[in-house]
Short mmCIF file of C-alpha atoms and ligand atoms in Angstrom, two decimals:
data_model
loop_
_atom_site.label_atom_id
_atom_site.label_comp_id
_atom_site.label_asym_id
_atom_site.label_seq_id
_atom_site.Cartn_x
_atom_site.Cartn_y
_atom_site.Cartn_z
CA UNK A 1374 -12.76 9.75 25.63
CA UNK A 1375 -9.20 9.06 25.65
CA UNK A 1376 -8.39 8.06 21.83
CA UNK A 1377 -10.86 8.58 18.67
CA UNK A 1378 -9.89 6.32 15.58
CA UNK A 1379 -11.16 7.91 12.59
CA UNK A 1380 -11.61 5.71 9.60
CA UNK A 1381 -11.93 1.85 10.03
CA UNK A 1382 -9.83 0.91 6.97
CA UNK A 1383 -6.30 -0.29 6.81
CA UNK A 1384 -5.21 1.90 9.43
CA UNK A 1385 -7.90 2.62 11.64
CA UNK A 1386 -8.83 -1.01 12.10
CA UNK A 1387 -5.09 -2.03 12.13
CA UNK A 1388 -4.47 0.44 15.06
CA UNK A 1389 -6.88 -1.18 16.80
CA UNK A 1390 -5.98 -4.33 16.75
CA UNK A 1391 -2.39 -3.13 17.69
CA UNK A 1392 -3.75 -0.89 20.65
CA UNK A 1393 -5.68 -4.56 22.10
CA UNK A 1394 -2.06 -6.49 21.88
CA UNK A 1395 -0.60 -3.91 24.09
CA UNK A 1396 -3.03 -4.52 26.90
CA UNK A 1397 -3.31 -0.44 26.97
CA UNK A 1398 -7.25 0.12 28.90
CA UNK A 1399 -8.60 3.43 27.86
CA UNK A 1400 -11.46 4.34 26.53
CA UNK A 1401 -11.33 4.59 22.67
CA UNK A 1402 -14.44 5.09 19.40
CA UNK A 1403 -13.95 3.91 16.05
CA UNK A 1404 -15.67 5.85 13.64
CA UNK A 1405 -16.13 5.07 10.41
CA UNK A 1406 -18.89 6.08 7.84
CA UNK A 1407 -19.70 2.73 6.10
CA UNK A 1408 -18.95 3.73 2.52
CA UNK A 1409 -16.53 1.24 1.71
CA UNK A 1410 -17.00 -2.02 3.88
CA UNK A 1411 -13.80 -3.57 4.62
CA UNK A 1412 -15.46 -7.00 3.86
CA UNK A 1413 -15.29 -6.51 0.08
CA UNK A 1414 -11.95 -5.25 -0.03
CA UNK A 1415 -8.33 -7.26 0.59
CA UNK A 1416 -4.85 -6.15 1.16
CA UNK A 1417 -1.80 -7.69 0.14
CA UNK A 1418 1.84 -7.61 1.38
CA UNK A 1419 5.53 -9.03 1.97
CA UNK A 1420 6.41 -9.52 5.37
CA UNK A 1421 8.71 -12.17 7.47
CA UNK A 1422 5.64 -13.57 9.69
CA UNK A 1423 6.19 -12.33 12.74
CA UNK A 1424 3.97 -9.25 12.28
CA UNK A 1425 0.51 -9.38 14.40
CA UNK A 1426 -1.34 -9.41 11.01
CA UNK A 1427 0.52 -12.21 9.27
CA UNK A 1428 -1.24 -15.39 10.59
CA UNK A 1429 -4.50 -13.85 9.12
CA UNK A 1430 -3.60 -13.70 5.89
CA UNK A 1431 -5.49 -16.64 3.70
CA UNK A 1432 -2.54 -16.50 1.36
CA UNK A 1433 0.81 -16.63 1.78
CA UNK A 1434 2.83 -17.06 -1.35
CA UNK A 1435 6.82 -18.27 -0.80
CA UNK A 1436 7.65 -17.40 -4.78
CA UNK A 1437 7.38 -14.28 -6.81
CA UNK A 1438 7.98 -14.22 -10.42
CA UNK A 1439 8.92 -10.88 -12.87
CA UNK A 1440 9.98 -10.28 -16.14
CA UNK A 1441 10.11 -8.03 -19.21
CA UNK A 1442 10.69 -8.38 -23.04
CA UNK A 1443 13.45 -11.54 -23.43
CA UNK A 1444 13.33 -12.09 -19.76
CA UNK A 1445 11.46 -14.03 -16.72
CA UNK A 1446 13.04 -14.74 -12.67
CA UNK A 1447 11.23 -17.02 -10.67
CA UNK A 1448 12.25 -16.04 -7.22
CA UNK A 1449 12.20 -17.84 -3.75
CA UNK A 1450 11.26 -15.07 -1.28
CA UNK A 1451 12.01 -16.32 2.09
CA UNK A 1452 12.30 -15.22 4.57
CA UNK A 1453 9.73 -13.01 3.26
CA UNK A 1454 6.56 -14.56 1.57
CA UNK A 1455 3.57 -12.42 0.01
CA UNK A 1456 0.66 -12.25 1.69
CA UNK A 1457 -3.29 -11.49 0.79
CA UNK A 1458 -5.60 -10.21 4.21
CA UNK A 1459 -9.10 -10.50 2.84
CA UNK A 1460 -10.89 -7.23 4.40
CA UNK A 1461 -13.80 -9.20 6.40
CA UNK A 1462 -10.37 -10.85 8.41
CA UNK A 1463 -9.15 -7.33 9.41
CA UNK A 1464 -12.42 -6.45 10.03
CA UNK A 1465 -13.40 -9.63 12.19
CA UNK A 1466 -9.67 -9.14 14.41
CA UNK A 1467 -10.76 -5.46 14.54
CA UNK A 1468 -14.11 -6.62 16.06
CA UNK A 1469 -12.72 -9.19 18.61
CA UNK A 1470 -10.44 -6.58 19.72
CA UNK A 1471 -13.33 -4.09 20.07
CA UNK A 1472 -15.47 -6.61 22.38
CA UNK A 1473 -12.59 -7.60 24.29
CA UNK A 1474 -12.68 -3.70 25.76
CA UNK A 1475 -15.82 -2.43 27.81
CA UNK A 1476 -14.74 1.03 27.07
CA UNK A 1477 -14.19 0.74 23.56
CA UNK A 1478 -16.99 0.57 20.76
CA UNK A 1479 -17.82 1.76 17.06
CA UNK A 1480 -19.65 4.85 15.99
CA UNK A 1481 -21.38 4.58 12.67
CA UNK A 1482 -21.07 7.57 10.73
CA UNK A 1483 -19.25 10.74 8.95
CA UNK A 1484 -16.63 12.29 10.66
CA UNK A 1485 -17.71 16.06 8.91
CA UNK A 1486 -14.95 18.22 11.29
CA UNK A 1487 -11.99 17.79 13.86
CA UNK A 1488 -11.46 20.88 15.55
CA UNK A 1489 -7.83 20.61 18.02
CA UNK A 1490 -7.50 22.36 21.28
CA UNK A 1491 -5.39 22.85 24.27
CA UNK A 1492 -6.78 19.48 25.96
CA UNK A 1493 -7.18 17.34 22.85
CA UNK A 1494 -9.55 17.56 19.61
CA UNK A 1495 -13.49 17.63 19.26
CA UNK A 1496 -15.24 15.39 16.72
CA UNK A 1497 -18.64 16.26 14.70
CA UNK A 1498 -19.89 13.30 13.55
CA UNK A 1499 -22.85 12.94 11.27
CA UNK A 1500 -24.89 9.76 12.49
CA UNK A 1501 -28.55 8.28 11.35
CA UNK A 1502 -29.63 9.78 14.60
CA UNK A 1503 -28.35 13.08 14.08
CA UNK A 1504 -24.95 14.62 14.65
CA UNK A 1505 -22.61 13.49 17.46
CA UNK A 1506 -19.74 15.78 19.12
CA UNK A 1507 -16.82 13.35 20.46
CA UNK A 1508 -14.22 14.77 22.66
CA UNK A 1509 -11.04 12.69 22.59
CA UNK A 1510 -7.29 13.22 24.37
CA UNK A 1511 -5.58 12.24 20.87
CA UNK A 1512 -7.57 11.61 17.73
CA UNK A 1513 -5.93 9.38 14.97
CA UNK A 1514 -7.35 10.27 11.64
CA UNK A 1515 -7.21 8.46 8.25
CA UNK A 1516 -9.94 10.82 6.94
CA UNK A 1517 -9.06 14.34 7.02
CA UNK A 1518 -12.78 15.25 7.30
CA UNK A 1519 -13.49 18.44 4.98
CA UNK A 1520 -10.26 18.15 3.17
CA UNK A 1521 -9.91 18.29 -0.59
CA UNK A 1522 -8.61 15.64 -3.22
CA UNK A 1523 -6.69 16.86 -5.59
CA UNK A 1524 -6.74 14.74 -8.73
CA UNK A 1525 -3.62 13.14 -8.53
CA UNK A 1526 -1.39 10.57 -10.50
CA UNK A 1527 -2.37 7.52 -9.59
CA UNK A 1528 -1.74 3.25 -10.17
CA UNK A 1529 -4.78 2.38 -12.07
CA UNK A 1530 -5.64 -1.03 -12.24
CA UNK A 1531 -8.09 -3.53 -13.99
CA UNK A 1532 -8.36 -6.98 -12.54
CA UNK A 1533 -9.97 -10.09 -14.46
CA UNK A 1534 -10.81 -12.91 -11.96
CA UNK A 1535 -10.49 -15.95 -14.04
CA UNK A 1536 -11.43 -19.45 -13.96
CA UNK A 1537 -10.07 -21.93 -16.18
CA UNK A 1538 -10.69 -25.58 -17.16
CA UNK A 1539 -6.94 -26.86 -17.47
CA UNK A 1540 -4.35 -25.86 -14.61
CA UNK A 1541 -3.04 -22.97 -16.40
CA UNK A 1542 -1.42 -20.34 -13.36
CA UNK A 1543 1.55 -21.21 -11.58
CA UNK A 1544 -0.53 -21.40 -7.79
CA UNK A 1545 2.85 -21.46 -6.00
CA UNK A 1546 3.99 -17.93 -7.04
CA UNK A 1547 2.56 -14.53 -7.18
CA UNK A 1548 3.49 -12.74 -10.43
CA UNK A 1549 4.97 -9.46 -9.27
CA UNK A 1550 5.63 -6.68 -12.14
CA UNK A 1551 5.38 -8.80 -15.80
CA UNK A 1552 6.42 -5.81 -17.96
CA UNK A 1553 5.34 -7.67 -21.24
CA UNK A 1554 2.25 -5.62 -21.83
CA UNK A 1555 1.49 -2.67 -23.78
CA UNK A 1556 3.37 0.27 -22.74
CA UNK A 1557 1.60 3.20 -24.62
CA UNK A 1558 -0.26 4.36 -22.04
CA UNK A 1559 2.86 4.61 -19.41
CA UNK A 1560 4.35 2.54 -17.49
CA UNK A 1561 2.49 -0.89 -17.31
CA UNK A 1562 2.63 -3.76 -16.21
CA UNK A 1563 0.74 -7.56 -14.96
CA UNK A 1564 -0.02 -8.99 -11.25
CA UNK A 1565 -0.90 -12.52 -11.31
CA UNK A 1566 -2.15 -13.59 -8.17
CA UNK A 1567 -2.99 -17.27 -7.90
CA UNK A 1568 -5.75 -18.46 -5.91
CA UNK A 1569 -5.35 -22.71 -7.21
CA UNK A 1570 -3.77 -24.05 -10.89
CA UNK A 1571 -7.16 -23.01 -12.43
CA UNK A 1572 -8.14 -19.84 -10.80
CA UNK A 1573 -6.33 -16.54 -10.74
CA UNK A 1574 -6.69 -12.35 -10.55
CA UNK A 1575 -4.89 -11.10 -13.71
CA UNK A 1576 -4.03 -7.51 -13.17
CA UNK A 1577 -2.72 -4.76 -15.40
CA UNK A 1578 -1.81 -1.35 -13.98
CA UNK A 1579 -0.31 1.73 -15.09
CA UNK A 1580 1.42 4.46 -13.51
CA UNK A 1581 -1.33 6.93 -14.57
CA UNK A 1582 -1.27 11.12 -15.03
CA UNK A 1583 -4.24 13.14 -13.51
CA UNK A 1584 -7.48 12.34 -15.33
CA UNK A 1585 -6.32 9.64 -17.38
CA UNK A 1586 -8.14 6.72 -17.72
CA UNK A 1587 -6.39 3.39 -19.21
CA UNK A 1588 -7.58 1.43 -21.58
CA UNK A 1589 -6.40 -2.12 -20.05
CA UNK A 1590 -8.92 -4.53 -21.37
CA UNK A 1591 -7.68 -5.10 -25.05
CA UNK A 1592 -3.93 -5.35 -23.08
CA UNK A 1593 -5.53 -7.99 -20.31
CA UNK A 1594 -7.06 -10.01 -23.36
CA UNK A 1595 -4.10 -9.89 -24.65
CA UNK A 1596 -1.69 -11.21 -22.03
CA UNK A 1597 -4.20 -13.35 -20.85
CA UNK A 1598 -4.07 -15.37 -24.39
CA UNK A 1599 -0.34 -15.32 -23.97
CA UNK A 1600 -0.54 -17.27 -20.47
CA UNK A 1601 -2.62 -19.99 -22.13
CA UNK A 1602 -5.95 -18.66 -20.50
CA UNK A 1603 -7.75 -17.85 -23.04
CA UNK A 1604 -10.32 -20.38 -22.72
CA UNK A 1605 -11.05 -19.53 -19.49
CA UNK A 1606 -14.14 -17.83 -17.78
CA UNK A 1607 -14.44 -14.37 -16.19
CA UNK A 1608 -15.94 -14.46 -12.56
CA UNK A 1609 -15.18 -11.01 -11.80
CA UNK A 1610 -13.36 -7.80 -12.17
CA UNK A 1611 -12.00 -4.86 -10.40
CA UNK A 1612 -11.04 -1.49 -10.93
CA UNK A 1613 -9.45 0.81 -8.89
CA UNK A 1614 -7.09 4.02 -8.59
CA UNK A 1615 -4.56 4.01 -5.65
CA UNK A 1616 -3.75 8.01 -5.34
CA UNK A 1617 -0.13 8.84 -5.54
CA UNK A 1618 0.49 11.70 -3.03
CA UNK A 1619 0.52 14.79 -4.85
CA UNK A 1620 1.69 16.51 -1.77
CA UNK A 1621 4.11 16.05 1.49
CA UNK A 1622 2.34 14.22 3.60
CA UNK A 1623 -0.29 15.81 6.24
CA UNK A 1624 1.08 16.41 9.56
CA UNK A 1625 0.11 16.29 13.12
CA UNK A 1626 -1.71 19.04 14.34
CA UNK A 1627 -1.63 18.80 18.73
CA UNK A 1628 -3.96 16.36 19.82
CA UNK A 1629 -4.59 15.45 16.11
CA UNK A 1630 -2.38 12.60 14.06
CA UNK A 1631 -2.54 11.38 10.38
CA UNK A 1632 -2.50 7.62 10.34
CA UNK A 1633 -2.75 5.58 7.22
CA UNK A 1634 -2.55 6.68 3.86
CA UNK A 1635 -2.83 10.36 4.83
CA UNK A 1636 0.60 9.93 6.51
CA UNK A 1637 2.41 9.26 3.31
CA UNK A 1638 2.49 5.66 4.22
CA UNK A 1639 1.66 4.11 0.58
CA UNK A 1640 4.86 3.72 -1.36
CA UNK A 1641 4.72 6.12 -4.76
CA UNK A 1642 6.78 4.23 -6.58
CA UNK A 1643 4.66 0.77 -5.52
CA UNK A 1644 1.69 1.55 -4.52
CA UNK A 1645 1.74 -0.78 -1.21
CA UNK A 1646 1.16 0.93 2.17
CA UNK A 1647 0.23 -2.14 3.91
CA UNK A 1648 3.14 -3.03 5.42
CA UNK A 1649 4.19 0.58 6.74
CA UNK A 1650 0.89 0.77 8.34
CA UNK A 1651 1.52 -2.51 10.40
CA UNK A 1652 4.42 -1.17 11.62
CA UNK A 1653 3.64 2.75 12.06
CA UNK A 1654 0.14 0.67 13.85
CA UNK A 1655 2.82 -0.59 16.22
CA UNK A 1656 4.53 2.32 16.96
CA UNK A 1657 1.38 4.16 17.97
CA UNK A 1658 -0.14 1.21 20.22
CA UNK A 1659 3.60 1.19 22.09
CA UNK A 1660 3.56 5.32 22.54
CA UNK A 1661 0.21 5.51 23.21
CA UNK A 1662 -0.09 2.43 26.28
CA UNK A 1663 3.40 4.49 27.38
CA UNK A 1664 1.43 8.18 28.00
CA UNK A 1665 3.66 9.39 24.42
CA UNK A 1666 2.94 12.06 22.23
CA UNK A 1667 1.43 9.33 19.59
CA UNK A 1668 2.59 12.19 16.30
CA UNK A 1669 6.55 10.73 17.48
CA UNK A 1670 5.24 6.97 16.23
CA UNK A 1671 5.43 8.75 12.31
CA UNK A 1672 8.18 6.93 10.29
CA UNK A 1673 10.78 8.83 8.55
CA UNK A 1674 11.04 8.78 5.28
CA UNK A 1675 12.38 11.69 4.04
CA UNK A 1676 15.22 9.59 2.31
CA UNK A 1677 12.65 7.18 0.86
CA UNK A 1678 10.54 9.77 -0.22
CA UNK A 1679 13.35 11.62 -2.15
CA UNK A 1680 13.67 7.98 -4.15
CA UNK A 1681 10.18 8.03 -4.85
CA UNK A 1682 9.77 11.45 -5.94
CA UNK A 1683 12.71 11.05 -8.50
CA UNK A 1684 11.71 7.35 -9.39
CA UNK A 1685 7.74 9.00 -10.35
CA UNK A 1686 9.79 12.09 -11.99
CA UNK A 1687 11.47 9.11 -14.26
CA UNK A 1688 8.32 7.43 -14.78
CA UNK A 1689 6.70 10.66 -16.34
CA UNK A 1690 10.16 12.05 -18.04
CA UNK A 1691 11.41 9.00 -19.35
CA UNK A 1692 9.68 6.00 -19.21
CA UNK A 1693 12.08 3.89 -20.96
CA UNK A 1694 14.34 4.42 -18.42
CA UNK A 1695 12.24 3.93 -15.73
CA UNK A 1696 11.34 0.65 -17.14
CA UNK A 1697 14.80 -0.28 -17.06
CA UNK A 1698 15.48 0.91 -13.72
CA UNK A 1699 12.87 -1.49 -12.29
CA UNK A 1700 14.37 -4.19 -14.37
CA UNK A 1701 17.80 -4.02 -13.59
CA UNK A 1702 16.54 -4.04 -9.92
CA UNK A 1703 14.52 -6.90 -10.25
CA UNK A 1704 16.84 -8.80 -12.20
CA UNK A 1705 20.21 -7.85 -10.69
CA UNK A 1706 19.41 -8.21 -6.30
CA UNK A 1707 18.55 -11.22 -4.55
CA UNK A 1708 14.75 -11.23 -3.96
CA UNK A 1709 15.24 -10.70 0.01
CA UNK A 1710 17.06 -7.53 -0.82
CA UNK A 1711 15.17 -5.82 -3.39
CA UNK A 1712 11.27 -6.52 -1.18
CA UNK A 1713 13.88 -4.72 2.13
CA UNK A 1714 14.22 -1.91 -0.39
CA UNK A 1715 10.92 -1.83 -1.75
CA UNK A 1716 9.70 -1.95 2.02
CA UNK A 1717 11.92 0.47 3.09
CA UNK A 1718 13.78 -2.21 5.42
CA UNK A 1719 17.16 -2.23 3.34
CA UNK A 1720 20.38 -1.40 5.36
CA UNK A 1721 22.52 1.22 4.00
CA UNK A 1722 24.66 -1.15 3.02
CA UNK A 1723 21.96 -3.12 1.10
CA UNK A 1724 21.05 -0.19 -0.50
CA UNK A 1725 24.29 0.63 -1.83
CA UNK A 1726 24.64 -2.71 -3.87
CA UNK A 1727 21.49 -2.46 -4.75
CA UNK A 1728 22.15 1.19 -6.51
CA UNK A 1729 25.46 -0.52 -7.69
CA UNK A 1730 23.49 -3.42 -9.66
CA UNK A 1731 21.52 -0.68 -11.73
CA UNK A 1732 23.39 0.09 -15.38
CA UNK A 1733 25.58 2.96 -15.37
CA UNK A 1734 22.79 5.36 -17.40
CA UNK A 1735 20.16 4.48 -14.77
CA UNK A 1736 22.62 4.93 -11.38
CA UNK A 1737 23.49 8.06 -12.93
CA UNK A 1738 19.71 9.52 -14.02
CA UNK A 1739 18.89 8.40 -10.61
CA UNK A 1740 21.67 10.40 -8.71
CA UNK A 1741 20.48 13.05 -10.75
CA UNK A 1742 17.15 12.94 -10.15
CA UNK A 1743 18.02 12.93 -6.44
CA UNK A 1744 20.23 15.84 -6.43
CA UNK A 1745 16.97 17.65 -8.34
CA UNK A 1746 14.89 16.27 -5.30
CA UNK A 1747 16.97 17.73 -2.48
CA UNK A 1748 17.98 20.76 -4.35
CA UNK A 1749 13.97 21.41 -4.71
CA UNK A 1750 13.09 20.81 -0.95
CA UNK A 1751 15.68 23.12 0.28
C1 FAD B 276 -7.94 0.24 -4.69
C2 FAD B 276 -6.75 0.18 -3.76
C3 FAD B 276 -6.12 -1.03 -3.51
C4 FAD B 276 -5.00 -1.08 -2.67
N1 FAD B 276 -4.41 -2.28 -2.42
C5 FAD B 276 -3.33 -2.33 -1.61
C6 FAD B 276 -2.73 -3.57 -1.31
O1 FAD B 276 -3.17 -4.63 -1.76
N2 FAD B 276 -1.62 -3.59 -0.53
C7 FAD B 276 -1.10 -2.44 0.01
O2 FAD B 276 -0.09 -2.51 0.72
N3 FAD B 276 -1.66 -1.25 -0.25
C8 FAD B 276 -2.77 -1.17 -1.03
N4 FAD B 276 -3.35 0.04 -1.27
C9 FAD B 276 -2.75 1.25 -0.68
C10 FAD B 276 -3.14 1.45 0.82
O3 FAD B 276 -2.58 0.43 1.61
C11 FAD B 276 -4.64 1.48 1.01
O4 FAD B 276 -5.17 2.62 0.35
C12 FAD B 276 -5.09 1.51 2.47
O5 FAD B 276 -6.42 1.08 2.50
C13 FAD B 276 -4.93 2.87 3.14
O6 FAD B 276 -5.45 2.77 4.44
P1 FAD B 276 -6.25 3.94 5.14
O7 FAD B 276 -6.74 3.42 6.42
O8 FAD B 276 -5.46 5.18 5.10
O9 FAD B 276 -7.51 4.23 4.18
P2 FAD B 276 -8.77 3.30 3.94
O10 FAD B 276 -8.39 1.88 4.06
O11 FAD B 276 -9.36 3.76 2.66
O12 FAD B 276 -9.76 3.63 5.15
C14 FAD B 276 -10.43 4.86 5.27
C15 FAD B 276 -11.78 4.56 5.92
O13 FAD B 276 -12.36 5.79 6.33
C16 FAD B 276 -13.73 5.81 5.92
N5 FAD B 276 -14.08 7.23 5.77
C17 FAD B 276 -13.76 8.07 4.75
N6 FAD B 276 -14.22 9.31 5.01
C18 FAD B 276 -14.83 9.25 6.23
C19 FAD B 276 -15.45 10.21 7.06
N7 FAD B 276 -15.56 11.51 6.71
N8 FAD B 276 -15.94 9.80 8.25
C20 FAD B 276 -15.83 8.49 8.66
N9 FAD B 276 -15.23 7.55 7.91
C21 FAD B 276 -14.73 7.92 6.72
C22 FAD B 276 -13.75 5.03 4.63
O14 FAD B 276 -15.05 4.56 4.31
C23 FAD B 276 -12.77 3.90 4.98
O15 FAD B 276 -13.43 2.85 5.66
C24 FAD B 276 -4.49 0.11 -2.08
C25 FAD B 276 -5.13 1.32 -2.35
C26 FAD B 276 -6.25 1.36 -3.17
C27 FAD B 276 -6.91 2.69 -3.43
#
C-alpha cells in the first residue's frame, strides 16, 4: 500500500479529494472508525472561491456583521465570502474520488497502533471481522491511535436552531463575534448563521478553562429576545467543545505525518482549522504525486502560533483586554484584511497596520505578551 489515510474527517477526507485532483495513481486506504459520521456534522469557512472545496459549500455568505457594547459593523467581505460544507458533501466528494481509483478503497474500523519503520509504517486496525495489519509507504494520520487527551481549554459552544414566524435574521450576513452577551464566564460571544429571514443557528461560545462547563442557555435566551426572536421555535441544538492545543503540535515521525487538527492546524485564538486544512490538503496531494517527503507539506506557523499563544494568555489574564483587542481589530481593518490575518494569509505589511489600528494599551500588552512567548520557547 502506498499511502494510508487515517481518519475520514476534515482532513482525511479532504486529502483525498486533493490526492484525486492531482491525477497521482497509487494505491491508498481510508480508515476511519465510524464514530462520528461526517454526514451529521458541517464545516464552515472564509475563502476567495478558488479553493477545490468552495463550489460545495451550500452557503456562501458575502456579509459578516460584529459588534460589542455601543457598537455594530456590517461588513462586505469580498473577495472573501463565508462558507458552510455540510459533512454528507465532503463525504459524498470524498466518495466519488474513492470510486474514481481501482486501487483506492475504505477500511471500516479503529486504527488501535501505527508502528514506523525503515520502509514506511504498519497499521493495526480493529475491524468487525477481526483485526487488520496495513502496511503503507507514508501514513497520514488525524488520529494518533493510543494517544492521550489532555483536558484542554477549549471554545465551547451551544447552538439553538431557530425557526421563526416573522423574517427576523438578516439571511444575507453571517454574524461573526457579537460580544453583547454575558461575559462572566470568559470570553463570550454570538454566531448567527442564517439559513433564510426566518430560520437561523444562534450560537454562544466561550473561550473555556479545563473542565469548565458554560452555562449558555439563560445567555442564548437572552440575546435571542434581544434579536426579536423570541417568539420563535427551537428545531434543534448543538453542543460542542473544539480543543485548544494544549501542546506544540505533534510531529512527523519517518513514514508517519500528522494531518488535520493534530498538526496544529485549528486556529487557538478562532477556533477554525478548515481553511488551513484545504490548503496543507494541497500541499500534501502536490508532494506526494511528486515522490516528496509528504512531512515538508506542514505549514509554518511558528509566528502565528506565538500570536495565538499570547492572544489565549490575554484571554485567561485579562479578559477585558482581550475583549478589546478583538474589537479594535474588528472595528479598526477593512474586513479583507482582518479574515487574511485571522487566516494567516496577511502580508507583513498587512499585518503591521493591522497591529497599528489596535489602541496603544493593547499593541503594547500584545508586544509584551510576544516577547513572553519567544522568551519561553527559547
Ligand atoms: C465541534 C467542532 C466544530 C468545529 N467546527 C469548525 C468549523 O465550522 N470550521 C472550522 O474551520 N473548524 C471547525 N472545527 C475545528 C476543526 O476544523 C475540526 O475539528 C476538524 O474536524 C479537524 O479535522 P480532523 O480531520 O483533524 O479531525 P476530525 O474531523 O475529527 O476527523 C477525525 C476522524 O477520525 C476518526 N477516528 C478517531 N479515532 C479513530 C481511530 N482510532 N481509528 C479510526 N478512525 C478514528 C473520527 O471518527 C473522525 O471521523 C470544529 C471543531 C469541533 C470540535
Amino acid at each position: 500500500m502506498d499511502i494510508a489515510v487515517l481518519g475520514g474527517g476534515a482532513a482525511g477526507l479532504s486529502l483525498v479529494c486533493h490526492l484525486a485532483r492531482t491525477g497521482w495513481h497509487g494505491s491508498l486506504v481510508l480508515v476511519d472508525d465510524g464514530a462520528h459520521p461526517a454526514a451529521g456534522r458541517a464545516w464552515a469557512w472564509w475563502s476567495r472561491g478558488d479553493a477545490l472545496l468552495d463550489p460545495r459549500a451550500a452557503t456562501a455568505l458575502s456579509c459578516a456583521t460584529v459588534a460589542g457594547p455601543g457598537w455594530r459593523r456590517r461588513m462586505d467581505l469580498s473577495p472573501y465570502a463565508y462558507r458552510v460544507l455540510p459533512g454528507a458533501a465532503l463525504d459524498a466528494a470524498a466518495e466519488a474520488a474513492l470510486a474514481s481509483r481501482a486501487a483506492w478503497r475504505r477500511l471500516w474500523g479503529r486504527a488501535t497502533t501505527v508502528v514506523p519503520d525503515d520502509a514506511g509504517a504498519s497499521v493495526t486496525v480493529e475491524t468487525d471481522a477481526g483485526p487488520v495489519e496495513v502496511r503503507a509507504r507514508w501514513v497520514l494520520d488525524s488520529v494518533g491511535p493510543g494517544e492521550d487527551r489532555p483536558d484542554t481549554s477549549s471554545l465551547d459552544f451551544l447552538g439553538l436552531r431557530l425557526r421563526a414566524r416573522e423574517p427576523v435574521f438578516d439571511h444575507g450576513a453571517v454574524t461573526l463575534m457579537d460580544f453583547r452577551t454575558g461575559q462572566d464566564d470568559g470570553v463570550a460571544f454570538m454566531y448567527v448563521l442564517p439559513v433564510s429571514a426566518r430560520e437561523a443557528l444562534v450560537e454562544r461560545t466561550v473561550f473555556s478553562a479545563p473542565g469548565a462547563s458554560p452555562d449558555h442557555a439563560p445567555h442564548l435566551a437572552q440575546y435571542i429576545g434581544e434579536i426579536g426572536a423570541a417568539a420563535a421555535v427551537e428545531t434543534g441544538r448543538e453542543h460542542g467543545r473544539i480543543p485548544l492545543l494544549a501542546r506544540a503540535p505533534t510531529r512527523a515521525e519517518g513514514a508517519v505525518v500528522p494531518i488535520g487538527a493534530r498538526a496544529g492546524l485549528v486556529r487557538e485564538s478562532t477556533g477554525y482549522g478548515f481553511a488551513r486544512i484545504q490548503r496543507h490538503s494541497a500541499a500534501l496531494a502536490r508532494a506526494l504525486a511528486g515522490g516528496e517527503d509528504p512531512a515538508g507539506a506542514a505549514p509554518a506557523r511558528r509566528w502565528a502560533r506565538a500570536l495565538d499563544a499570547s492572544l489565549m494568555r490575554l484571554i485567561r489574564d485579562d479578559p477585558d483586554g482581550a475583549r478589546e483587542v478583538l474589537g479594535a481589530l474588528l472595528r479598526r481593518n477593512p474586513p479583507e484584511r482582518i479574515l487574511a490575518f485571522l487566516d494567516e494569509d496577511a502580508s507583513p505589511l498587512a499585518q503591521a497596520r493591522l497591529f497599528a489600528s489596535l489602541p496603544e494599551f493593547a499593541r503594547a500588552t500584545l508586544v509584551t505578551r510576544l516577547r513572553g512567548a519567544g522568551a519561553r520557547r527559547r
